PDB file of C-alpha atoms in Angstrom:
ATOM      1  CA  UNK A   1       0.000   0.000   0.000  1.00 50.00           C
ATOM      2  CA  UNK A   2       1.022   3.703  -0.792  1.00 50.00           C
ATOM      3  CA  UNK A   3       1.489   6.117   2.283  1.00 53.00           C
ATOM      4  CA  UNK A   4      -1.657   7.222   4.168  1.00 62.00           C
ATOM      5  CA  UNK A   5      -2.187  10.737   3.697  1.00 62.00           C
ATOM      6  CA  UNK A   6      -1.060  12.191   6.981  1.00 63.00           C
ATOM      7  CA  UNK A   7       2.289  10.975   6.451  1.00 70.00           C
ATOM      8  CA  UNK A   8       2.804  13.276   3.298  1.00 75.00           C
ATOM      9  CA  UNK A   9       4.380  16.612   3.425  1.00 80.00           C
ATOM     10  CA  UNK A  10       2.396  19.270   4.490  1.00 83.00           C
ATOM     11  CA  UNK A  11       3.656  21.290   0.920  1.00 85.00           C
ATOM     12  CA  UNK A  12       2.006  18.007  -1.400  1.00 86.00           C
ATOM     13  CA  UNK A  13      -1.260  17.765   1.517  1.00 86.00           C
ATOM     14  CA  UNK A  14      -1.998  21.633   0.457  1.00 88.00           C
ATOM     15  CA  UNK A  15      -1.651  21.046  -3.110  1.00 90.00           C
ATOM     16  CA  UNK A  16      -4.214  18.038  -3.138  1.00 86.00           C
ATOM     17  CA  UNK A  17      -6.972  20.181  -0.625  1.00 87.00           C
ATOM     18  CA  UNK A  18      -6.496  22.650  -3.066  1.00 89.00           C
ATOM     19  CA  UNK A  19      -7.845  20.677  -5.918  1.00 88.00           C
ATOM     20  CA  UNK A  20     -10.957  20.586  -3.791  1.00 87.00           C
ATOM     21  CA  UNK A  21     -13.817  22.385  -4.265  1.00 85.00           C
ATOM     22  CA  UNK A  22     -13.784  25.342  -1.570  1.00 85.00           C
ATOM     23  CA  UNK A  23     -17.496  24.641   0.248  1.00 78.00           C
ATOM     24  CA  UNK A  24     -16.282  21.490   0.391  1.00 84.00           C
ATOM     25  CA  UNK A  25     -13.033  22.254   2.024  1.00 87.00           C
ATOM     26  CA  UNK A  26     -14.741  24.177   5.081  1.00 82.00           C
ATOM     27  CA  UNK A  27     -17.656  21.903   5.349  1.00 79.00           C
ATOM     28  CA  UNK A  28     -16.348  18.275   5.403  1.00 84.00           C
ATOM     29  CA  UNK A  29     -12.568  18.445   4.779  1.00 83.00           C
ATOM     30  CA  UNK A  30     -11.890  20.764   7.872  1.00 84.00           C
ATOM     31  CA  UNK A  31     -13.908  18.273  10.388  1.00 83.00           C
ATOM     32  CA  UNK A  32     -11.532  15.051   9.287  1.00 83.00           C
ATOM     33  CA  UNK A  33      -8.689  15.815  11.816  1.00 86.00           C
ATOM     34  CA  UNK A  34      -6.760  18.469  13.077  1.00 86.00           C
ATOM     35  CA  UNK A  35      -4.274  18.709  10.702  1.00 84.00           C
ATOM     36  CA  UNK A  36      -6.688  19.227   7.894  1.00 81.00           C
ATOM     37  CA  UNK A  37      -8.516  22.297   9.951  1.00 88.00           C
ATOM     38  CA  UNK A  38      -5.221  23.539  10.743  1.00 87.00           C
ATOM     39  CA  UNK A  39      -4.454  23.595   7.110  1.00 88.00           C
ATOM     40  CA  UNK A  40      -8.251  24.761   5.904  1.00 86.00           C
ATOM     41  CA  UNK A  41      -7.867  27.565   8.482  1.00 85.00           C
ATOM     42  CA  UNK A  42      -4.525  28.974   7.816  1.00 83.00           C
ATOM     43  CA  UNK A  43      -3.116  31.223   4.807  1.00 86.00           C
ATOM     44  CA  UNK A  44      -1.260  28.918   2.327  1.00 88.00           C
ATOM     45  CA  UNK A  45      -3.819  26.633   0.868  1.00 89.00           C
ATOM     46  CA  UNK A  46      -6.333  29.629   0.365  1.00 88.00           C
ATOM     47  CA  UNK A  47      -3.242  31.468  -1.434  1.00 88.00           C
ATOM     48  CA  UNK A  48      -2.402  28.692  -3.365  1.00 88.00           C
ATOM     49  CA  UNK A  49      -6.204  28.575  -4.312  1.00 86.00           C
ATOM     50  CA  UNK A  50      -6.502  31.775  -5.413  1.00 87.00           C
ATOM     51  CA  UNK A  51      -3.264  32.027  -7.457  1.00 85.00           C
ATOM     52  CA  UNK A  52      -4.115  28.777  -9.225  1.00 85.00           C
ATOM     53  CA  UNK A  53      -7.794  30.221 -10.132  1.00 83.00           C
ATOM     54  CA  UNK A  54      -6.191  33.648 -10.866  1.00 81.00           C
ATOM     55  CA  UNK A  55      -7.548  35.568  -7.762  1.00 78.00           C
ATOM     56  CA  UNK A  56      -4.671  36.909  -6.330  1.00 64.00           C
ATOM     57  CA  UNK A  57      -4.063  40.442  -7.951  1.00 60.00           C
ATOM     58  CA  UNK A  58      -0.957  42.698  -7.384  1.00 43.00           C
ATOM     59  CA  UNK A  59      -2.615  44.354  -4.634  1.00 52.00           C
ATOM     60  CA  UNK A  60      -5.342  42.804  -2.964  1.00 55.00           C
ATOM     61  CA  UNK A  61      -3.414  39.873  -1.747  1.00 52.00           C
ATOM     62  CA  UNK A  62      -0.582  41.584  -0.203  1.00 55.00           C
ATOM     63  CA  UNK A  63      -3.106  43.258   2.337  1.00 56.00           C
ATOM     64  CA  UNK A  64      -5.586  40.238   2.874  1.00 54.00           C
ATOM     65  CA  UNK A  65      -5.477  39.279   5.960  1.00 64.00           C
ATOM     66  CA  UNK A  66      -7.898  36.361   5.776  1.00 81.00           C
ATOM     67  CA  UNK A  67      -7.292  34.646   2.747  1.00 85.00           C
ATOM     68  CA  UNK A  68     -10.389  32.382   2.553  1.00 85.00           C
ATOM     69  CA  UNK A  69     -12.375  35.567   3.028  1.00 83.00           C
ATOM     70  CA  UNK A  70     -10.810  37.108   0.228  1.00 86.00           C
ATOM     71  CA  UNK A  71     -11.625  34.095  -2.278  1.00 87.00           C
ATOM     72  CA  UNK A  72     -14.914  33.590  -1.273  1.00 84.00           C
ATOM     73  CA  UNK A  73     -15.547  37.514  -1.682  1.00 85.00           C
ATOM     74  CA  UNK A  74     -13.794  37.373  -4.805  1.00 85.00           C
ATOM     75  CA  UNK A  75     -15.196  34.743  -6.346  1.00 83.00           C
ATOM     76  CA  UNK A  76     -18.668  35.713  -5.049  1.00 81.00           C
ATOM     77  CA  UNK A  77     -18.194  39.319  -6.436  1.00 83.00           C
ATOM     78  CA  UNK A  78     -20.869  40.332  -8.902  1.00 90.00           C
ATOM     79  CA  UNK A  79     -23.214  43.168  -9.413  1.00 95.00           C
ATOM     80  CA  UNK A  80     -26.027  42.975  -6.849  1.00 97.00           C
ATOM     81  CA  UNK A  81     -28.028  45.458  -8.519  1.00 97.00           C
ATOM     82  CA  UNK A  82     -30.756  43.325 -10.990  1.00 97.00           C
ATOM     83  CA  UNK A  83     -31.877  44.904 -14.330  1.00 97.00           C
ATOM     84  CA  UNK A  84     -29.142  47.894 -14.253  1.00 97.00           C
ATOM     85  CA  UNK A  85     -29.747  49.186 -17.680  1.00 97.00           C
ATOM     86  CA  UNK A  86     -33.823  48.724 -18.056  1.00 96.00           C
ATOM     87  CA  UNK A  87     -33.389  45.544 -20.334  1.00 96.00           C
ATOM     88  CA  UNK A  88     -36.243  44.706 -18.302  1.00 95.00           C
ATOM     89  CA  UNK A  89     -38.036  47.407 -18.139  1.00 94.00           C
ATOM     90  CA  UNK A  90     -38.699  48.706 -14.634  1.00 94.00           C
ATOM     91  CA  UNK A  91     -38.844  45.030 -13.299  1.00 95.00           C
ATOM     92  CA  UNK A  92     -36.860  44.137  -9.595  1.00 96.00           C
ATOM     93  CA  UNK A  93     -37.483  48.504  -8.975  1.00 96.00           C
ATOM     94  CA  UNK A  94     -39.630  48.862  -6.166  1.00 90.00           C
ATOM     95  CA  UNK A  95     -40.408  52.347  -4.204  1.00 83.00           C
ATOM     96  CA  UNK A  96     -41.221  54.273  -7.893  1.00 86.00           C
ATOM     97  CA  UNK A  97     -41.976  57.242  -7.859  1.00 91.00           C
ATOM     98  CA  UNK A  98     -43.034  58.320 -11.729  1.00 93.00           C
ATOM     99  CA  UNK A  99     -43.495  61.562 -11.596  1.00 94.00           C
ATOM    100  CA  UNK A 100     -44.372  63.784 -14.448  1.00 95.00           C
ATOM    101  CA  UNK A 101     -44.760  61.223 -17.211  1.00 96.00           C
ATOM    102  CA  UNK A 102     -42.974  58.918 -15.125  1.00 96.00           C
ATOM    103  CA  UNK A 103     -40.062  56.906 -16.133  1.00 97.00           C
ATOM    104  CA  UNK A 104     -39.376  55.489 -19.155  1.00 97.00           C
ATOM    105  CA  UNK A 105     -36.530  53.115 -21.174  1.00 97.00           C
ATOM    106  CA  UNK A 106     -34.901  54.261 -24.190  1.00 97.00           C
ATOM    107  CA  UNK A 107     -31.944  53.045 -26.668  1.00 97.00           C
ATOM    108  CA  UNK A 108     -28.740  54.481 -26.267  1.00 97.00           C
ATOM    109  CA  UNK A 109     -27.715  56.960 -27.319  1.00 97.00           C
ATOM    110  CA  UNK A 110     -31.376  58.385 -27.257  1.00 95.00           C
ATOM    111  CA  UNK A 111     -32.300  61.885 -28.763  1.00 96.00           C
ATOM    112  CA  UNK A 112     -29.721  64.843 -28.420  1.00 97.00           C
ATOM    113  CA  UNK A 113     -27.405  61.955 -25.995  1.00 96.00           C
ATOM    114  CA  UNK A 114     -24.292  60.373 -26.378  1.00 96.00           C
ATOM    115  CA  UNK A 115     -23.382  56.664 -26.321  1.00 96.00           C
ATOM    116  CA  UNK A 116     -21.914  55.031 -23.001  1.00 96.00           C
ATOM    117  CA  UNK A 117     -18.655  54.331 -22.419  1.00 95.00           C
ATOM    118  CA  UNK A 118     -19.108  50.801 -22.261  1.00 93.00           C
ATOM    119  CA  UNK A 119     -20.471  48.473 -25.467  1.00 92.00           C
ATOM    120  CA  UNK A 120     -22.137  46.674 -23.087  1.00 94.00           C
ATOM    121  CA  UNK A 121     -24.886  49.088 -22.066  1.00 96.00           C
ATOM    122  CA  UNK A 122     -27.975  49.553 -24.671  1.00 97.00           C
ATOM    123  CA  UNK A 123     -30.287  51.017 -22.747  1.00 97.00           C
ATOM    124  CA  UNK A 124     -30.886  53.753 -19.747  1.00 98.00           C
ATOM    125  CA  UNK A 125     -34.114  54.494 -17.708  1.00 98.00           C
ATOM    126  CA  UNK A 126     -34.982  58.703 -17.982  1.00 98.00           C
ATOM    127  CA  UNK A 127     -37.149  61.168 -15.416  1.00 98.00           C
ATOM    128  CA  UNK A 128     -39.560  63.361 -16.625  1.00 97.00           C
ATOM    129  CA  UNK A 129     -40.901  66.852 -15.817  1.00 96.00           C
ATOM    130  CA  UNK A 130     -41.242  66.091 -11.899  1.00 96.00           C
ATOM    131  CA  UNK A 131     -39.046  63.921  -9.629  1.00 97.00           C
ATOM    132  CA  UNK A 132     -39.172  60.301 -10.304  1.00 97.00           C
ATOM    133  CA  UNK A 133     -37.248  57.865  -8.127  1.00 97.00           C
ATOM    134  CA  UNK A 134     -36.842  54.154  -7.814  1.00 97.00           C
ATOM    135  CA  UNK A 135     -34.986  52.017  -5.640  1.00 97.00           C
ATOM    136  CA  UNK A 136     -34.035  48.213  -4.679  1.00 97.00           C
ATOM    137  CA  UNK A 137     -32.961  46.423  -1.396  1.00 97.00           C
ATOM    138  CA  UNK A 138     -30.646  43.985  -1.412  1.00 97.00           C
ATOM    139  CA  UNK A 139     -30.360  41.494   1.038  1.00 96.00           C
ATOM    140  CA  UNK A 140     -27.089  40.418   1.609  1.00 94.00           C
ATOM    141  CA  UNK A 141     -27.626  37.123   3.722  1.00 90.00           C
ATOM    142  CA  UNK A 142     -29.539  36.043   0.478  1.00 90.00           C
ATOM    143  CA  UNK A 143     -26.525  36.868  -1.614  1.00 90.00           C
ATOM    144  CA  UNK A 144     -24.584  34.285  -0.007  1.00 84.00           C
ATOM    145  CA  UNK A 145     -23.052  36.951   2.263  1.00 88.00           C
ATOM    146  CA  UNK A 146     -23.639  35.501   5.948  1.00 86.00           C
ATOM    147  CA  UNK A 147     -23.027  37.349   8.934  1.00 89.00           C
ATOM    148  CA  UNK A 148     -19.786  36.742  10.865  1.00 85.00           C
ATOM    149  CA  UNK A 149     -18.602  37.619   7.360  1.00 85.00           C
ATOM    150  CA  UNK A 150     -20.016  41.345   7.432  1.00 92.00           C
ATOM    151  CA  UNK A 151     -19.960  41.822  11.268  1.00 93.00           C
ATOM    152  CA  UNK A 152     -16.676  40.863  11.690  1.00 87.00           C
ATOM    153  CA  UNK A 153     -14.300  41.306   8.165  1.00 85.00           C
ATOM    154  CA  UNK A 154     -16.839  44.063   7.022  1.00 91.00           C
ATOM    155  CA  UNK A 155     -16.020  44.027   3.634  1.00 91.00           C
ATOM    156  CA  UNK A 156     -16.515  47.289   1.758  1.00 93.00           C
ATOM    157  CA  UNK A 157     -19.062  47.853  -0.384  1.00 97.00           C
ATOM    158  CA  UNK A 158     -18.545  49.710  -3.841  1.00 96.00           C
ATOM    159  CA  UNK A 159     -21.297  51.527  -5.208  1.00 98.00           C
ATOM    160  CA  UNK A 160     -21.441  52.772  -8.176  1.00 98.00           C
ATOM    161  CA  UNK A 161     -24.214  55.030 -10.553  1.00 98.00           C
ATOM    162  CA  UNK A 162     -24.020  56.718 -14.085  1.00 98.00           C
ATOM    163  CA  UNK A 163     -25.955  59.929 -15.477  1.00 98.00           C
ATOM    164  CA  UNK A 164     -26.301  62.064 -18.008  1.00 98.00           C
ATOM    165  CA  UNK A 165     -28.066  64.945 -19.443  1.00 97.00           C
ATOM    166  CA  UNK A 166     -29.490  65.064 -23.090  1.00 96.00           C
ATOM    167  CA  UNK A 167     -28.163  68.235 -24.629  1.00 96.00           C
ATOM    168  CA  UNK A 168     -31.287  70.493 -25.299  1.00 95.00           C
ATOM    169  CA  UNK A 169     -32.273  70.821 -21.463  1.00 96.00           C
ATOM    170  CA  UNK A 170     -31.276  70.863 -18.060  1.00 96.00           C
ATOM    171  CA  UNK A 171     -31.798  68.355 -15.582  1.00 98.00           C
ATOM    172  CA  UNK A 172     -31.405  67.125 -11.701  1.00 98.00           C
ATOM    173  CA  UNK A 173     -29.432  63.732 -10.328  1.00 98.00           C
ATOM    174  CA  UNK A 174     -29.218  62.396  -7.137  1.00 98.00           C
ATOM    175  CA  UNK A 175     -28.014  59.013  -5.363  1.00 98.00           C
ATOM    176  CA  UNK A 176     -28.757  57.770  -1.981  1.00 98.00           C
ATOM    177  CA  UNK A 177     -27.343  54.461  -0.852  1.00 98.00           C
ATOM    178  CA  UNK A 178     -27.874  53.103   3.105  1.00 98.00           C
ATOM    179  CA  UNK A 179     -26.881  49.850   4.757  1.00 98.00           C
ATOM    180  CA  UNK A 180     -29.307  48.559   6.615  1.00 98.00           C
ATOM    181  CA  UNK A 181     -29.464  46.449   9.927  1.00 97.00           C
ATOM    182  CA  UNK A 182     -32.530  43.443  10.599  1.00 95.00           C
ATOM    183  CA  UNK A 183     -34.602  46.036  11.259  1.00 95.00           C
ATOM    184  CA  UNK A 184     -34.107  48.028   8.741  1.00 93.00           C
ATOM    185  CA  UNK A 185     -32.271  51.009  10.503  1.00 96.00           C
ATOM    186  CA  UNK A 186     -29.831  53.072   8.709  1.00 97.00           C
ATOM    187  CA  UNK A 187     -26.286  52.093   9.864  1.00 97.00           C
ATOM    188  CA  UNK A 188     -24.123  53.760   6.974  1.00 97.00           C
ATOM    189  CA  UNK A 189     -25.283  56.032   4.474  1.00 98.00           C
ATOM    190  CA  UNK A 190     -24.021  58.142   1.421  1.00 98.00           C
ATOM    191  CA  UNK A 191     -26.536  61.154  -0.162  1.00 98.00           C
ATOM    192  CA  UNK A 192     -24.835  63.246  -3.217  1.00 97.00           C
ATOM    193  CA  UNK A 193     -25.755  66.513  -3.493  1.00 96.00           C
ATOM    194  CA  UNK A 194     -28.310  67.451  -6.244  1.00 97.00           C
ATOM    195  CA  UNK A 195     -26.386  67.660  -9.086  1.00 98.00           C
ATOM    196  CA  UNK A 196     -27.934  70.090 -11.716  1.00 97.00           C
ATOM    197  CA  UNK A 197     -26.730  69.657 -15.432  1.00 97.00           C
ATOM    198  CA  UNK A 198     -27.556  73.050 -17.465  1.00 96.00           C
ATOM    199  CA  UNK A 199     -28.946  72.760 -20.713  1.00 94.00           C
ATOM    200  CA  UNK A 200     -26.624  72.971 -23.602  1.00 93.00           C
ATOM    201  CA  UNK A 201     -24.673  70.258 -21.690  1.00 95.00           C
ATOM    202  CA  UNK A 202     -22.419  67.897 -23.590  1.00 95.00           C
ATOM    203  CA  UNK A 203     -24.661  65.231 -22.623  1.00 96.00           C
ATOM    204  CA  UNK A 204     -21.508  63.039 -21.790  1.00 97.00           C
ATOM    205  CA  UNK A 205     -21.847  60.340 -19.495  1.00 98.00           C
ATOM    206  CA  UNK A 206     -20.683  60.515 -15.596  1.00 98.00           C
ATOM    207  CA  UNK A 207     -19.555  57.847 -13.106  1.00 98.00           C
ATOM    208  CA  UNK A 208     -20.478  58.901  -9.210  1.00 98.00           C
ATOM    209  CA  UNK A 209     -18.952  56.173  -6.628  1.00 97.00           C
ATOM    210  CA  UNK A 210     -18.886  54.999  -3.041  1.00 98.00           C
ATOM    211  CA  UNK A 211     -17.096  53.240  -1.022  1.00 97.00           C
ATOM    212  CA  UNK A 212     -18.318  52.338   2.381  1.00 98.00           C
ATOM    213  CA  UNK A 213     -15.665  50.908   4.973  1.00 95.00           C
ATOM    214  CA  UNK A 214     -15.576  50.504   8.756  1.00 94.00           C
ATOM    215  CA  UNK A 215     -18.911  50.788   9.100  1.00 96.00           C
ATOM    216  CA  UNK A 216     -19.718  48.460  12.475  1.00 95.00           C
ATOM    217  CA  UNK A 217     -21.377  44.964  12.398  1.00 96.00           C
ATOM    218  CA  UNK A 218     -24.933  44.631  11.852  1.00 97.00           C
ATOM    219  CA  UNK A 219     -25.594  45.457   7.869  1.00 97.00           C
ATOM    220  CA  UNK A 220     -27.791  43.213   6.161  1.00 97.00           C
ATOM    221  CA  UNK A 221     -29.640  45.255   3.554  1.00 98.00           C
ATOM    222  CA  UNK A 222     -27.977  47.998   1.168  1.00 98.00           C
ATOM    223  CA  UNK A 223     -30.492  50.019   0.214  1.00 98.00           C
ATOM    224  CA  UNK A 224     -29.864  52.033  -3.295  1.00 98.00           C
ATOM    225  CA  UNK A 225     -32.212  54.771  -4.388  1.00 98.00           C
ATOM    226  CA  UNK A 226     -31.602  57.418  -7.306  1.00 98.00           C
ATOM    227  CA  UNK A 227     -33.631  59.786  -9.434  1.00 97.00           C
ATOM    228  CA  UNK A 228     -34.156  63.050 -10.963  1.00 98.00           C
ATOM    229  CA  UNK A 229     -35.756  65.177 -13.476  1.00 97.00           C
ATOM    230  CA  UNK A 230     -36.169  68.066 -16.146  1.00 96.00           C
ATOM    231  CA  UNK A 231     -35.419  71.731 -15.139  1.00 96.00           C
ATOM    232  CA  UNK A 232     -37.583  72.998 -17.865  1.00 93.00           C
ATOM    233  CA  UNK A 233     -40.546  71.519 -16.887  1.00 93.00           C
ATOM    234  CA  UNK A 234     -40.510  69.896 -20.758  1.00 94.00           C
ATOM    235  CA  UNK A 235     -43.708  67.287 -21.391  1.00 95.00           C
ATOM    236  CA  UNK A 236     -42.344  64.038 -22.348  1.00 95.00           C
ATOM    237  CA  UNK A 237     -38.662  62.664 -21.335  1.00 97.00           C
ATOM    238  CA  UNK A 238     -36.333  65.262 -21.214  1.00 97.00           C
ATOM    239  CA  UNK A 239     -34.621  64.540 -17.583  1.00 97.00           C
ATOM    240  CA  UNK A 240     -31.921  63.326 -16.603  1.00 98.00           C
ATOM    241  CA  UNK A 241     -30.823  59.572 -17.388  1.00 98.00           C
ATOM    242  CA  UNK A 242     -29.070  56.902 -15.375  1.00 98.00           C
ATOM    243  CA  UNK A 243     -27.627  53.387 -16.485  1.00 98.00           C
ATOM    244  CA  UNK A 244     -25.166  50.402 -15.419  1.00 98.00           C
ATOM    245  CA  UNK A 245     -25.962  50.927 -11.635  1.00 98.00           C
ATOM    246  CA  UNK A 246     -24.004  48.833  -9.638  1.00 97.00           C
ATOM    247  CA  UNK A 247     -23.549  47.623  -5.704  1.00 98.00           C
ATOM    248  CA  UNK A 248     -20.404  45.060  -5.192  1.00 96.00           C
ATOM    249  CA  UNK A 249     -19.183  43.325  -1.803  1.00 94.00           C
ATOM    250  CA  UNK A 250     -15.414  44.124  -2.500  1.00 87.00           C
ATOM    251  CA  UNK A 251     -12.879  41.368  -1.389  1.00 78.00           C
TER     252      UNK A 251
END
């Protein structure tokens, strides 16, 4: 018979748990013996891991300090935001507010507008001739995001919003993004200014960002909310637009 597996070098034991798949790693390879929880708790396999599936970037890894928090953030990291760029109309948007004419969809680049940065993005949602706001709550324990993770690592959480103006009128943006406890009470939260865009605007495209860091244990909701409209109180769609929303749980 070969050797029995706790007699191999702790170097060629971390390359074989590393083939394994990582639930399975903290689940059922971690309770065989001590050595193996040693090994599924400590830094090297979980490096090894994520340099073999390309996870550890440049900078990230050299200030992780718990590496099987980083993959599992990493590998978990997507855009929790559903139907950023209207491709479903207003479905997954609760809280609207249409005011005016309410919101509406439209192809990029849309009348008097400019296309987006990214190929990717074909559509935008634009306000009317009174405020109209919509929002969506994400639950984070749903997302796979369970709560020693955010009381006690408290990742940060990215968010992220585009606007833009058409060029013939004026409009007003703003972005309001909270992390919520249980109970839904605001433990974090980030409110732009309103940000009026003249008319005869270039109609360009803008990025407004987030982070949130530090902010305590407790979050279990992120609550993102934006809106706006026309300053020329035009009938129709003439406010402002917004696209390729975004909230991300960063490693």
């Amino acid at each position: 018979p070969g050797p029995r597996m706790e007699s191999l070098p702790e170097a060629v034991l971390i390359r074989i748990l590393a083939s394994i798949p990582a639930v399975d790693l903290v689940l059922v390879c971690r309770l065989v013996c001590c050595q193996w929880k040693n090994l599924v708790d400590g830094a090297a396999l979980w490096i090894l891991k994520c340099q073999q599936e390309g996870l550890a970037g440049a900078d990230s890894q050299e200030n992780a300090e718990n590496w099987q928090n980083f993959y599992f953030l990493s590998k978990k990291r997507k855009n929790l935001i559903r139907n950023p760029c209207g491709e479903e109309d207003l479905q997954h948007w609760g809280e609207v507010e249409n005011g005016g004419d309410g919101w509406k969809i439209e192809e990029l680049p849309g009348d008097f507008g400019k296309e987006f940065p990214s190929e990717e993005v074909h559509k935008y949602f634009v306000t009317s001739y009174e405020w109209c706001r919509k929002a969506q709550v994400i639950d984070l324990r749903a997302e796979g995001y369970w709560e020693e993770l955010m009381d006690t690592t408290q990742p940060k959480v990215a968010v992220r919003d585009w606007y833009a103006g058409r060029s013939d009128a004026g409009c007003l943006y703003e972005l309001c993004v909270k992390l919520l406890s249980e109970n839904e009470d605001v433990l974090a939260e980030y409110k732009s200014e309103t940000i009026t865009i003249p008319q005869d605007n270039d109609a360009n495209w803008t990025e407004i960002s987030h982070t949130f860091s530090d902010y305590g244990p407790g979050v279990r909701f992120v609550r993102f909310e934006h809106g706006g409209q026309d300053t020329l109180f035009w009938k129709g769609w003439y406010g402002v637009r917004v696209t390729n929303s975004s909230v991300t749980v960063e490693p």
